[in-house]
Amino acid sequence: MPEVVAFDEIKERRTRRDMPDGHFYNTPFIDHSQEYPHGPNAFMIESSENRILDTHFHDVDQFQIVVGGGGTLGRHVLAPHAVHFSRGFTPYGPLVSGAGAGVSYVTLRARQCPTGGAQRLPAFREKLEKMTGRQPWQVTGVPQFLQPSVDGIAMNVIDGLTDDRGLAGYALSMQAGTRTVSPGMHGGDGQYLVVLKGSLIHAGEEKKGIAIIFTKPQEGPMPIIAGPQGLQGLILNFPRPIDQASLTKSSSQGSPTAAPHDQLWQCELCAFAYDEATGLPEEGIPPGTPWEAVPHDWVCPDCSATKADFSAVEL
Ligand SMILES: [Zn+2]
């Protein structure tokens, strides 16, 4: 049976932590490390305004969904309901909560992170550098909720949220009382449904948003029934985990060379790539800008690493 947890049922678990730069609330939704070895784990963070969570990484793949407020992640603007996916050992940040409402987000993991909290840079940089077989990667998708069609249901793929190991995301809109089934996992590591608005009917009970449902890989697609106000939510499929054994052999150690014909420069920490051919027009760097001409104080859009943390990639 998928695990279904609605905020209303567990709100007494919500705890406040005061920090030098404000405060945040943490509400644990799902945490069953005993029952299902190594996971899953889902929680919601509500941060007060203008707080900075330094660039950091975790040991496991994770989704983070903005459920309220906004802010920035690295150089990217975060708005509801942006979905950030990061592989294990991929630094991202800093995460800055916006003015006013701050930022609220849900973190979803198919497996428990063995080290727990954020491993911040630069303190944990050495850990990344010593690893072999790391495949850092991250992507942010913005779901588009479509008007339900004749059958009262719209399920729309979230652009960009895809990889060759089964990563997938869907924006789901359902009218009251309609039924559907979640998409297949294609060998992935488990599936979350996050009910953002309206409610889900599960085992005869109404589960109002925010509700979080985790389905294990062997459980297959889950039936979804929308409550009396309809349902708006996200379905997120975890990719198959990286086979560490096969990676250590095939991974290149990357011998950075700064030959003048190199056109692709990659962040050694998070794998963001700067392509001289396309530049970064959204940051005012026009196509065709050589690496040397990128401003010295420019930083990685995803993890805020400096230019010195990039190395040339042979095309
Ligand atoms: Zn980076």
mmCIF file of C-alpha atoms and ligand atoms in Angstrom:
data_model
loop_
_atom_site.group_PDB
_atom_site.id
_atom_site.type_symbol
_atom_site.label_atom_id
_atom_site.label_comp_id
_atom_site.label_asym_id
_atom_site.label_seq_id
_atom_site.Cartn_x
_atom_site.Cartn_y
_atom_site.Cartn_z
ATOM 1 C CA MET A 1 0.000 0.000 0.000
ATOM 2 C CA PRO A 2 1.296 3.464 -0.797
ATOM 3 C CA GLU A 3 1.866 5.630 2.236
ATOM 4 C CA VAL A 4 -0.532 8.595 2.338
ATOM 5 C CA VAL A 5 0.018 11.467 4.760
ATOM 6 C CA ALA A 6 -1.986 14.714 4.864
ATOM 7 C CA PHE A 7 -0.718 17.810 6.662
ATOM 8 C CA ASP A 8 -3.924 18.008 8.710
ATOM 9 C CA GLU A 9 -3.152 14.620 10.280
ATOM 10 C CA ILE A 10 0.406 15.384 11.316
ATOM 11 C CA LYS A 11 0.497 19.135 11.918
ATOM 12 C CA GLU A 12 1.328 18.627 15.592
ATOM 13 C CA ARG A 13 4.717 17.323 14.417
ATOM 14 C CA ARG A 14 5.508 20.761 13.012
ATOM 15 C CA THR A 15 8.415 22.231 14.969
ATOM 16 C CA ARG A 16 9.989 25.677 14.935
ATOM 17 C CA ARG A 17 13.701 26.349 14.918
ATOM 18 C CA ASP A 18 15.098 29.791 15.606
ATOM 19 C CA MET A 19 18.216 30.711 13.693
ATOM 20 C CA PRO A 20 20.482 33.771 13.779
ATOM 21 C CA ASP A 21 18.885 35.045 10.547
ATOM 22 C CA GLY A 22 15.256 34.144 11.221
ATOM 23 C CA HIS A 23 13.434 30.880 11.776
ATOM 24 C CA PHE A 24 11.937 27.915 9.997
ATOM 25 C CA TYR A 25 9.325 25.251 10.625
ATOM 26 C CA ASN A 26 9.956 21.606 9.794
ATOM 27 C CA THR A 27 7.060 19.207 9.337
ATOM 28 C CA PRO A 28 8.056 15.562 8.824
ATOM 29 C CA PHE A 29 5.511 13.755 6.607
ATOM 30 C CA ILE A 30 7.140 10.402 5.868
ATOM 31 C CA ASP A 31 10.128 8.866 7.628
ATOM 32 C CA HIS A 32 10.163 5.078 7.592
ATOM 33 C CA SER A 33 13.787 4.113 7.501
ATOM 34 C CA GLN A 34 13.114 0.879 9.414
ATOM 35 C CA GLU A 35 10.199 -0.406 7.345
ATOM 36 C CA TYR A 36 11.723 0.239 3.956
ATOM 37 C CA PRO A 37 15.480 0.111 4.307
ATOM 38 C CA HIS A 38 17.119 3.425 3.532
ATOM 39 C CA GLY A 39 13.941 5.386 3.034
ATOM 40 C CA PRO A 40 11.681 7.064 2.004
ATOM 41 C CA ASN A 41 11.737 10.507 3.549
ATOM 42 C CA ALA A 42 9.479 13.517 2.939
ATOM 43 C CA PHE A 43 9.218 16.744 4.887
ATOM 44 C CA MET A 44 8.155 20.382 4.522
ATOM 45 C CA ILE A 45 10.263 23.401 5.421
ATOM 46 C CA GLU A 46 8.701 26.838 5.898
ATOM 47 C CA SER A 47 11.433 29.455 6.133
ATOM 48 C CA SER A 48 11.063 33.069 7.225
ATOM 49 C CA GLU A 49 12.114 35.800 4.803
ATOM 50 C CA ASN A 50 15.616 36.730 3.648
ATOM 51 C CA ARG A 51 17.380 33.677 5.042
ATOM 52 C CA ILE A 52 20.342 32.158 3.256
ATOM 53 C CA LEU A 53 20.976 28.430 3.193
ATOM 54 C CA ASP A 54 24.525 28.030 1.852
ATOM 55 C CA THR A 55 25.337 25.925 -1.203
ATOM 56 C CA HIS A 56 25.228 22.290 -0.093
ATOM 57 C CA PHE A 57 24.564 18.744 -1.213
ATOM 58 C CA HIS A 58 23.096 15.482 0.037
ATOM 59 C CA ASP A 59 24.117 11.876 -0.551
ATOM 60 C CA VAL A 60 20.870 10.898 -2.281
ATOM 61 C CA ASP A 61 18.679 12.044 -5.156
ATOM 62 C CA GLN A 62 15.913 14.428 -4.139
ATOM 63 C CA PHE A 63 13.057 16.552 -5.365
ATOM 64 C CA GLN A 64 12.220 19.906 -3.836
ATOM 65 C CA ILE A 65 8.938 21.624 -4.648
ATOM 66 C CA VAL A 66 8.149 25.233 -3.813
ATOM 67 C CA VAL A 67 4.723 25.169 -2.168
ATOM 68 C CA GLY A 68 4.573 28.768 -0.968
ATOM 69 C CA GLY A 69 6.411 32.089 -1.177
ATOM 70 C CA GLY A 70 9.510 32.220 -3.314
ATOM 71 C CA GLY A 71 13.155 33.153 -3.464
ATOM 72 C CA THR A 72 16.229 32.160 -5.403
ATOM 73 C CA LEU A 73 18.255 28.995 -5.821
ATOM 74 C CA GLY A 74 21.695 29.871 -7.117
ATOM 75 C CA ARG A 75 20.866 32.389 -9.821
ATOM 76 C CA HIS A 76 17.448 30.914 -10.553
ATOM 77 C CA VAL A 77 14.237 32.535 -9.372
ATOM 78 C CA LEU A 78 12.005 30.106 -7.480
ATOM 79 C CA ALA A 79 8.259 30.492 -7.668
ATOM 80 C CA PRO A 80 5.384 28.138 -6.827
ATOM 81 C CA HIS A 81 5.384 25.305 -7.928
ATOM 82 C CA ALA A 82 8.917 24.997 -9.272
ATOM 83 C CA VAL A 83 10.357 21.488 -8.974
ATOM 84 C CA HIS A 84 14.098 21.150 -8.400
ATOM 85 C CA PHE A 85 15.670 17.728 -8.866
ATOM 86 C CA SER A 86 19.236 17.110 -7.759
ATOM 87 C CA ARG A 87 21.203 13.902 -7.879
ATOM 88 C CA GLY A 88 23.127 12.795 -4.856
ATOM 89 C CA PHE A 89 26.450 14.610 -4.364
ATOM 90 C CA THR A 90 25.359 17.580 -6.515
ATOM 91 C CA PRO A 91 25.808 20.931 -4.800
ATOM 92 C CA TYR A 92 23.113 23.554 -5.263
ATOM 93 C CA GLY A 93 22.506 26.969 -3.832
ATOM 94 C CA PRO A 94 22.569 29.163 -2.028
ATOM 95 C CA LEU A 95 18.859 28.935 -1.294
ATOM 96 C CA VAL A 96 17.630 32.410 -0.391
ATOM 97 C CA SER A 97 14.104 32.821 0.958
ATOM 98 C CA GLY A 98 12.218 35.744 -0.539
ATOM 99 C CA ALA A 99 11.112 38.927 1.209
ATOM 100 C CA GLY A 100 7.729 38.854 2.905
ATOM 101 C CA ALA A 101 6.377 35.321 2.801
ATOM 102 C CA GLY A 102 9.792 33.627 2.815
ATOM 103 C CA VAL A 103 9.780 30.267 1.082
ATOM 104 C CA SER A 104 8.045 26.982 1.808
ATOM 105 C CA TYR A 105 9.115 23.800 0.110
ATOM 106 C CA VAL A 106 8.629 20.084 0.300
ATOM 107 C CA THR A 107 11.680 17.801 0.114
ATOM 108 C CA LEU A 108 11.160 14.277 -1.212
ATOM 109 C CA ARG A 109 13.641 11.408 -1.119
ATOM 110 C CA ALA A 110 13.150 7.799 -2.121
ATOM 111 C CA ARG A 111 15.990 6.863 0.217
ATOM 112 C CA GLN A 112 17.143 8.175 3.527
ATOM 113 C CA CYS A 113 20.188 10.431 3.329
ATOM 114 C CA PRO A 114 22.742 8.581 5.495
ATOM 115 C CA THR A 115 24.403 11.800 6.625
ATOM 116 C CA GLY A 116 21.181 13.608 7.436
ATOM 117 C CA GLY A 117 21.513 17.353 7.017
ATOM 118 C CA ALA A 118 23.021 19.660 4.458
ATOM 119 C CA GLN A 119 26.701 19.146 3.643
ATOM 120 C CA ARG A 120 27.777 22.698 2.985
ATOM 121 C CA LEU A 121 30.513 24.070 0.820
ATOM 122 C CA PRO A 122 33.317 24.851 1.225
ATOM 123 C CA ALA A 123 33.538 22.596 4.314
ATOM 124 C CA PHE A 124 32.487 19.452 2.423
ATOM 125 C CA ARG A 125 34.161 20.269 -0.862
ATOM 126 C CA GLU A 126 36.943 17.799 -0.214
ATOM 127 C CA LYS A 127 34.441 14.964 0.112
ATOM 128 C CA LEU A 128 33.198 15.692 -3.421
ATOM 129 C CA GLU A 129 36.704 15.976 -4.812
ATOM 130 C CA LYS A 130 37.749 12.635 -3.352
ATOM 131 C CA MET A 131 34.787 10.767 -4.821
ATOM 132 C CA THR A 132 35.040 8.697 -7.955
ATOM 133 C CA GLY A 133 32.006 7.907 -10.056
ATOM 134 C CA ARG A 134 30.027 10.957 -9.018
ATOM 135 C CA GLN A 135 27.556 12.047 -11.712
ATOM 136 C CA PRO A 136 26.454 15.464 -10.516
ATOM 137 C CA TRP A 137 23.369 16.884 -12.220
ATOM 138 C CA GLN A 138 20.374 19.038 -11.385
ATOM 139 C CA VAL A 139 17.413 20.508 -13.177
ATOM 140 C CA THR A 140 14.481 22.756 -12.341
ATOM 141 C CA GLY A 141 11.106 22.184 -14.003
ATOM 142 C CA VAL A 142 8.086 24.462 -13.926
ATOM 143 C CA PRO A 143 4.837 22.482 -14.063
ATOM 144 C CA GLN A 144 1.988 23.720 -16.247
ATOM 145 C CA PHE A 145 -1.407 22.741 -14.908
ATOM 146 C CA LEU A 146 -3.747 22.378 -17.860
ATOM 147 C CA GLN A 147 -7.504 22.723 -17.873
ATOM 148 C CA PRO A 148 -8.954 19.223 -17.458
ATOM 149 C CA SER A 149 -10.256 17.765 -20.725
ATOM 150 C CA VAL A 150 -13.645 16.188 -21.371
ATOM 151 C CA ASP A 151 -12.956 13.342 -18.953
ATOM 152 C CA GLY A 152 -12.144 15.856 -16.206
ATOM 153 C CA ILE A 153 -8.431 15.009 -16.052
ATOM 154 C CA ALA A 154 -5.264 16.645 -17.374
ATOM 155 C CA MET A 155 -1.845 15.093 -16.870
ATOM 156 C CA ASN A 156 0.948 17.161 -18.356
ATOM 157 C CA VAL A 157 4.636 16.199 -18.528
ATOM 158 C CA ILE A 158 6.943 18.675 -16.768
ATOM 159 C CA ASP A 159 9.457 19.771 -19.394
ATOM 160 C CA GLY A 160 13.110 19.127 -18.656
ATOM 161 C CA LEU A 161 12.453 16.797 -15.741
ATOM 162 C CA THR A 162 13.777 13.737 -17.486
ATOM 163 C CA ASP A 163 16.930 11.639 -17.725
ATOM 164 C CA ASP A 164 17.996 8.262 -19.085
ATOM 165 C CA ARG A 165 17.247 6.488 -15.815
ATOM 166 C CA GLY A 166 13.510 7.108 -15.513
ATOM 167 C CA LEU A 167 13.313 10.567 -13.936
ATOM 168 C CA ALA A 168 9.892 12.044 -14.772
ATOM 169 C CA GLY A 169 7.402 14.590 -13.524
ATOM 170 C CA TYR A 170 3.748 15.310 -14.287
ATOM 171 C CA ALA A 171 1.390 18.155 -13.418
ATOM 172 C CA LEU A 172 -2.011 16.702 -12.605
ATOM 173 C CA SER A 173 -5.349 18.516 -12.630
ATOM 174 C CA MET A 174 -8.500 16.550 -11.826
ATOM 175 C CA GLN A 175 -12.097 17.629 -11.419
ATOM 176 C CA ALA A 176 -14.113 16.535 -8.391
ATOM 177 C CA GLY A 177 -14.747 12.803 -8.214
ATOM 178 C CA THR A 178 -12.700 11.813 -11.254
ATOM 179 C CA ARG A 179 -10.343 8.825 -11.205
ATOM 180 C CA THR A 180 -7.083 8.017 -12.873
ATOM 181 C CA VAL A 181 -3.959 5.929 -12.405
ATOM 182 C CA SER A 182 -0.449 7.309 -11.948
ATOM 183 C CA PRO A 183 2.036 6.757 -14.813
ATOM 184 C CA GLY A 184 4.427 3.798 -14.640
ATOM 185 C CA MET A 185 7.802 4.095 -12.928
ATOM 186 C CA HIS A 186 9.834 2.400 -15.682
ATOM 187 C CA GLY A 187 12.205 0.733 -13.245
ATOM 188 C CA GLY A 188 12.627 3.881 -11.183
ATOM 189 C CA ASP A 189 13.220 4.151 -7.458
ATOM 190 C CA GLY A 190 9.705 5.053 -6.348
ATOM 191 C CA GLN A 191 7.003 7.599 -7.019
ATOM 192 C CA TYR A 192 5.606 10.541 -5.083
ATOM 193 C CA LEU A 193 2.267 12.229 -5.520
ATOM 194 C CA VAL A 194 2.089 15.619 -3.839
ATOM 195 C CA VAL A 195 -1.450 17.003 -3.548
ATOM 196 C CA LEU A 196 -1.077 20.783 -3.650
ATOM 197 C CA LYS A 197 -4.714 21.883 -3.851
ATOM 198 C CA GLY A 198 -8.015 20.115 -3.321
ATOM 199 C CA SER A 199 -7.880 16.577 -2.000
ATOM 200 C CA LEU A 200 -7.380 12.897 -2.675
ATOM 201 C CA ILE A 201 -9.752 10.156 -1.634
ATOM 202 C CA HIS A 202 -7.749 7.272 -0.204
ATOM 203 C CA ALA A 203 -9.303 4.192 1.414
ATOM 204 C CA GLY A 204 -12.574 6.091 1.715
ATOM 205 C CA GLU A 205 -10.986 9.052 3.520
ATOM 206 C CA GLU A 206 -10.433 12.551 2.218
ATOM 207 C CA LYS A 207 -6.772 13.665 2.325
ATOM 208 C CA LYS A 208 -6.535 17.415 1.813
ATOM 209 C CA GLY A 209 -3.492 19.169 0.395
ATOM 210 C CA ILE A 210 -0.815 19.380 1.270
ATOM 211 C CA ALA A 211 -0.785 15.596 1.214
ATOM 212 C CA ILE A 212 2.171 13.401 0.267
ATOM 213 C CA ILE A 213 1.919 9.865 -1.064
ATOM 214 C CA PHE A 214 4.872 7.542 -1.662
ATOM 215 C CA THR A 215 4.613 4.410 -3.769
ATOM 216 C CA LYS A 216 7.472 1.888 -3.626
ATOM 217 C CA PRO A 217 8.924 0.599 -6.894
ATOM 218 C CA GLN A 218 7.351 -2.860 -6.538
ATOM 219 C CA GLU A 219 3.883 -1.442 -5.799
ATOM 220 C CA GLY A 220 3.264 -0.184 -9.320
ATOM 221 C CA PRO A 221 0.978 2.617 -10.464
ATOM 222 C CA MET A 222 -1.428 3.988 -7.863
ATOM 223 C CA PRO A 223 -5.113 4.723 -8.354
ATOM 224 C CA ILE A 224 -5.935 8.404 -7.815
ATOM 225 C CA ILE A 225 -9.426 9.635 -6.920
ATOM 226 C CA ALA A 226 -10.030 13.383 -6.698
ATOM 227 C CA GLY A 227 -11.958 14.779 -3.722
ATOM 228 C CA PRO A 228 -15.013 17.064 -3.743
ATOM 229 C CA GLN A 229 -12.965 20.191 -4.618
ATOM 230 C CA GLY A 230 -10.969 18.421 -7.291
ATOM 231 C CA LEU A 231 -7.227 17.827 -7.092
ATOM 232 C CA GLN A 232 -4.120 19.628 -8.286
ATOM 233 C CA GLY A 233 -0.837 17.895 -7.707
ATOM 234 C CA LEU A 234 2.502 16.663 -8.941
ATOM 235 C CA ILE A 235 3.586 13.124 -9.722
ATOM 236 C CA LEU A 236 7.350 12.668 -9.477
ATOM 237 C CA ASN A 237 9.238 9.535 -10.451
ATOM 238 C CA PHE A 238 12.667 8.899 -8.970
ATOM 239 C CA PRO A 239 15.262 7.598 -11.417
ATOM 240 C CA ARG A 240 16.975 4.265 -11.022
ATOM 241 C CA PRO A 241 19.873 4.678 -8.607
ATOM 242 C CA ILE A 242 23.364 4.977 -10.046
ATOM 243 C CA ASP A 243 25.235 1.694 -10.097
ATOM 244 C CA GLN A 244 28.317 2.875 -8.220
ATOM 245 C CA ALA A 245 30.314 -0.267 -9.061
ATOM 246 C CA SER A 246 30.015 0.197 -12.806
ATOM 247 C CA LEU A 247 30.756 3.888 -12.509
ATOM 248 C CA THR A 248 34.121 3.789 -10.828
ATOM 249 C CA LYS A 249 35.516 2.028 -13.881
ATOM 250 C CA SER A 250 33.935 4.101 -16.597
ATOM 251 C CA SER A 251 34.166 7.542 -15.054
ATOM 252 C CA SER A 252 36.752 9.820 -16.527
ATOM 253 C CA GLN A 253 38.994 11.514 -14.053
ATOM 254 C CA GLY A 254 38.749 14.621 -16.168
ATOM 255 C CA SER A 255 42.174 16.003 -16.964
ATOM 256 C CA PRO A 256 41.402 19.684 -17.309
ATOM 257 C CA THR A 257 43.266 21.301 -20.142
ATOM 258 C CA ALA A 258 42.809 24.895 -21.136
ATOM 259 C CA ALA A 259 43.449 24.521 -24.837
ATOM 260 C CA PRO A 260 42.244 27.571 -26.744
ATOM 261 C CA HIS A 261 39.863 25.564 -28.964
ATOM 262 C CA ASP A 262 37.845 24.317 -26.025
ATOM 263 C CA GLN A 263 34.331 25.631 -26.126
ATOM 264 C CA LEU A 264 32.616 23.906 -23.244
ATOM 265 C CA TRP A 265 33.473 24.672 -19.635
ATOM 266 C CA GLN A 266 32.062 22.565 -16.866
ATOM 267 C CA CYS A 267 31.599 23.235 -13.170
ATOM 268 C CA GLU A 268 33.688 20.638 -11.328
ATOM 269 C CA LEU A 269 31.288 20.684 -8.405
ATOM 270 C CA CYS A 270 27.810 20.418 -9.904
ATOM 271 C CA ALA A 271 28.462 19.730 -13.628
ATOM 272 C CA PHE A 272 26.753 22.864 -14.930
ATOM 273 C CA ALA A 273 28.198 23.494 -18.396
ATOM 274 C CA TYR A 274 28.983 26.836 -19.981
ATOM 275 C CA ASP A 275 28.926 26.662 -23.774
ATOM 276 C CA GLU A 276 30.830 29.441 -25.502
ATOM 277 C CA ALA A 277 28.647 28.975 -28.581
ATOM 278 C CA THR A 278 25.376 29.708 -26.794
ATOM 279 C CA GLY A 279 26.653 31.955 -24.010
ATOM 280 C CA LEU A 280 24.151 32.767 -21.270
ATOM 281 C CA PRO A 281 21.885 35.441 -22.727
ATOM 282 C CA GLU A 282 19.658 35.417 -19.621
ATOM 283 C CA GLU A 283 22.684 36.618 -17.650
ATOM 284 C CA GLY A 284 23.763 39.149 -20.252
ATOM 285 C CA ILE A 285 26.485 36.947 -21.763
ATOM 286 C CA PRO A 286 25.821 36.843 -25.512
ATOM 287 C CA PRO A 287 26.356 33.749 -27.691
ATOM 288 C CA GLY A 288 29.949 33.359 -28.810
ATOM 289 C CA THR A 289 31.462 34.834 -25.650
ATOM 290 C CA PRO A 290 34.771 33.057 -24.979
ATOM 291 C CA TRP A 291 35.381 31.829 -21.445
ATOM 292 C CA GLU A 292 38.114 34.427 -20.902
ATOM 293 C CA ALA A 293 35.563 37.172 -21.556
ATOM 294 C CA VAL A 294 33.079 35.900 -18.987
ATOM 295 C CA PRO A 295 33.338 38.335 -16.032
ATOM 296 C CA HIS A 296 35.772 37.289 -13.285
ATOM 297 C CA ASP A 297 33.104 37.588 -10.605
ATOM 298 C CA TRP A 298 30.631 35.410 -12.519
ATOM 299 C CA VAL A 299 29.524 32.350 -10.554
ATOM 300 C CA CYS A 300 27.916 29.034 -11.457
ATOM 301 C CA PRO A 301 24.150 29.579 -11.845
ATOM 302 C CA ASP A 302 23.376 26.320 -10.047
ATOM 303 C CA CYS A 303 25.871 26.075 -7.181
ATOM 304 C CA SER A 304 27.612 29.474 -7.068
ATOM 305 C CA ALA A 305 31.090 28.031 -7.662
ATOM 306 C CA THR A 306 33.637 30.522 -9.023
ATOM 307 C CA LYS A 307 35.157 30.558 -12.519
ATOM 308 C CA ALA A 308 38.236 28.858 -11.083
ATOM 309 C CA ASP A 309 36.052 25.836 -10.299
ATOM 310 C CA PHE A 310 35.377 25.251 -14.000
ATOM 311 C CA SER A 311 37.495 23.196 -16.331
ATOM 312 C CA ALA A 312 37.540 22.835 -20.085
ATOM 313 C CA VAL A 313 35.802 19.894 -21.717
ATOM 314 C CA GLU A 314 36.995 18.531 -25.052
ATOM 315 C CA LEU A 315 34.175 18.617 -27.582
HETATM 316 ZN ZN ZN B 1 28.195 24.528 -10.241
#
